[in-house]
Amino acid sequence: MKDNVQISRFLSYILRHSPESIGLSLDKQGWGEIAQLIKLAQKQGNQLTYALIEDVVKTNDKKRFAISEDGLFIRAVQGHSLKTTVEYQPITPPNMLYHGTASRFIDSIFDKGLIPNGRQYVHLSDDYKTAVNVGDRHGKPVVLRVDSQQMFKEGIEFYQAENGVWLTLEVPVKYLKIDER
Ligand code: HQG
């Protein structure tokens, strides 16, 4: 694998969703040993090196991954469907957050609220543009405003991943509004 996008996709899949698909084990905080990862990827014909991985971690557009201080381990900072994952500390969110989705999901979202679907958390952003881009991945983008201030007042916890993405377990319908701009 030479292309950084290809490596980023591979790492996302392994570190967020399916380490067992190559026989890698992650600890409770989602860390996997880089040397092990390289060896197991190689067995499958995926040529990875420490330098390639390091480059992807450093240059990744969304800063999806982190390498441990000792340089031995790697993890995804958010986006997991795995249960074994990062322990995020609850923090106070900004007054408003955004969620980008596709128009075809809107009826269901206003029925059930925002749910994580396959992932562990609902992903939110503090800027409108990011939300448009996230929605665009799924279809005709629609941006929802999330009344995070009210949710927080009512005791719902928020977390922020190292790369700035906001996380919460779910967003009930009463806190949602379509951003019509
Ligand atoms: C939708 C990317 C029907 C939800 C991004 C979304 C993000 C519902 C889809 C991160 C629903 C799940 C996550 C309901 C939610 N009925 N549909 N009740 N509740 N949905 O990909 O938020 O590039 O799992 O609106 O930048 O799109 O991978 O989540 O459309 O940060 O690093 O269900 O992934 O980052 O889709 O994206 P996803 P997401 P990466």
PDB file of C-alpha atoms in Angstrom, residues 92-98 124 145-154 156 158 166 171 175:
ATOM      1  CA  THR A  92     -19.156  20.843  28.449  1.00  0.00           C
ATOM      2  CA  PRO A  93     -20.175  21.192  24.792  1.00  0.00           C
ATOM      3  CA  PRO A  94     -20.603  24.472  22.898  1.00  0.00           C
ATOM      4  CA  ASN A  95     -24.174  25.800  22.925  1.00  0.00           C
ATOM      5  CA  MET A  96     -24.887  24.386  19.514  1.00  0.00           C
ATOM      6  CA  LEU A  97     -23.521  21.474  17.523  1.00  0.00           C
ATOM      7  CA  TYR A  98     -24.238  20.252  13.990  1.00  0.00           C
ATOM      8  CA  LEU A 124     -21.321  15.898  15.800  1.00  0.00           C
ATOM      9  CA  ARG A 145     -28.729  21.787  14.617  1.00  0.00           C
ATOM     10  CA  VAL A 146     -28.375  20.067  17.939  1.00  0.00           C
ATOM     11  CA  ASP A 147     -29.354  22.008  21.059  1.00  0.00           C
ATOM     12  CA  SER A 148     -26.348  20.744  22.984  1.00  0.00           C
ATOM     13  CA  GLN A 149     -26.699  23.426  25.646  1.00  0.00           C
ATOM     14  CA  GLN A 150     -30.134  22.168  26.634  1.00  0.00           C
ATOM     15  CA  MET A 151     -29.093  18.521  26.412  1.00  0.00           C
ATOM     16  CA  PHE A 152     -26.139  19.216  28.683  1.00  0.00           C
ATOM     17  CA  LYS A 153     -28.378  21.089  31.160  1.00  0.00           C
ATOM     18  CA  GLU A 154     -30.608  18.053  31.267  1.00  0.00           C
ATOM     19  CA  ILE A 156     -26.724  14.258  28.804  1.00  0.00           C
ATOM     20  CA  PHE A 158     -20.775  14.952  25.656  1.00  0.00           C
ATOM     21  CA  TRP A 166     -17.989  15.743  19.277  1.00  0.00           C
ATOM     22  CA  VAL A 171     -29.867  12.866  20.377  1.00  0.00           C
ATOM     23  CA  TYR A 175     -33.188  18.770  20.574  1.00  0.00           C
TER      24      TYR A 175
END
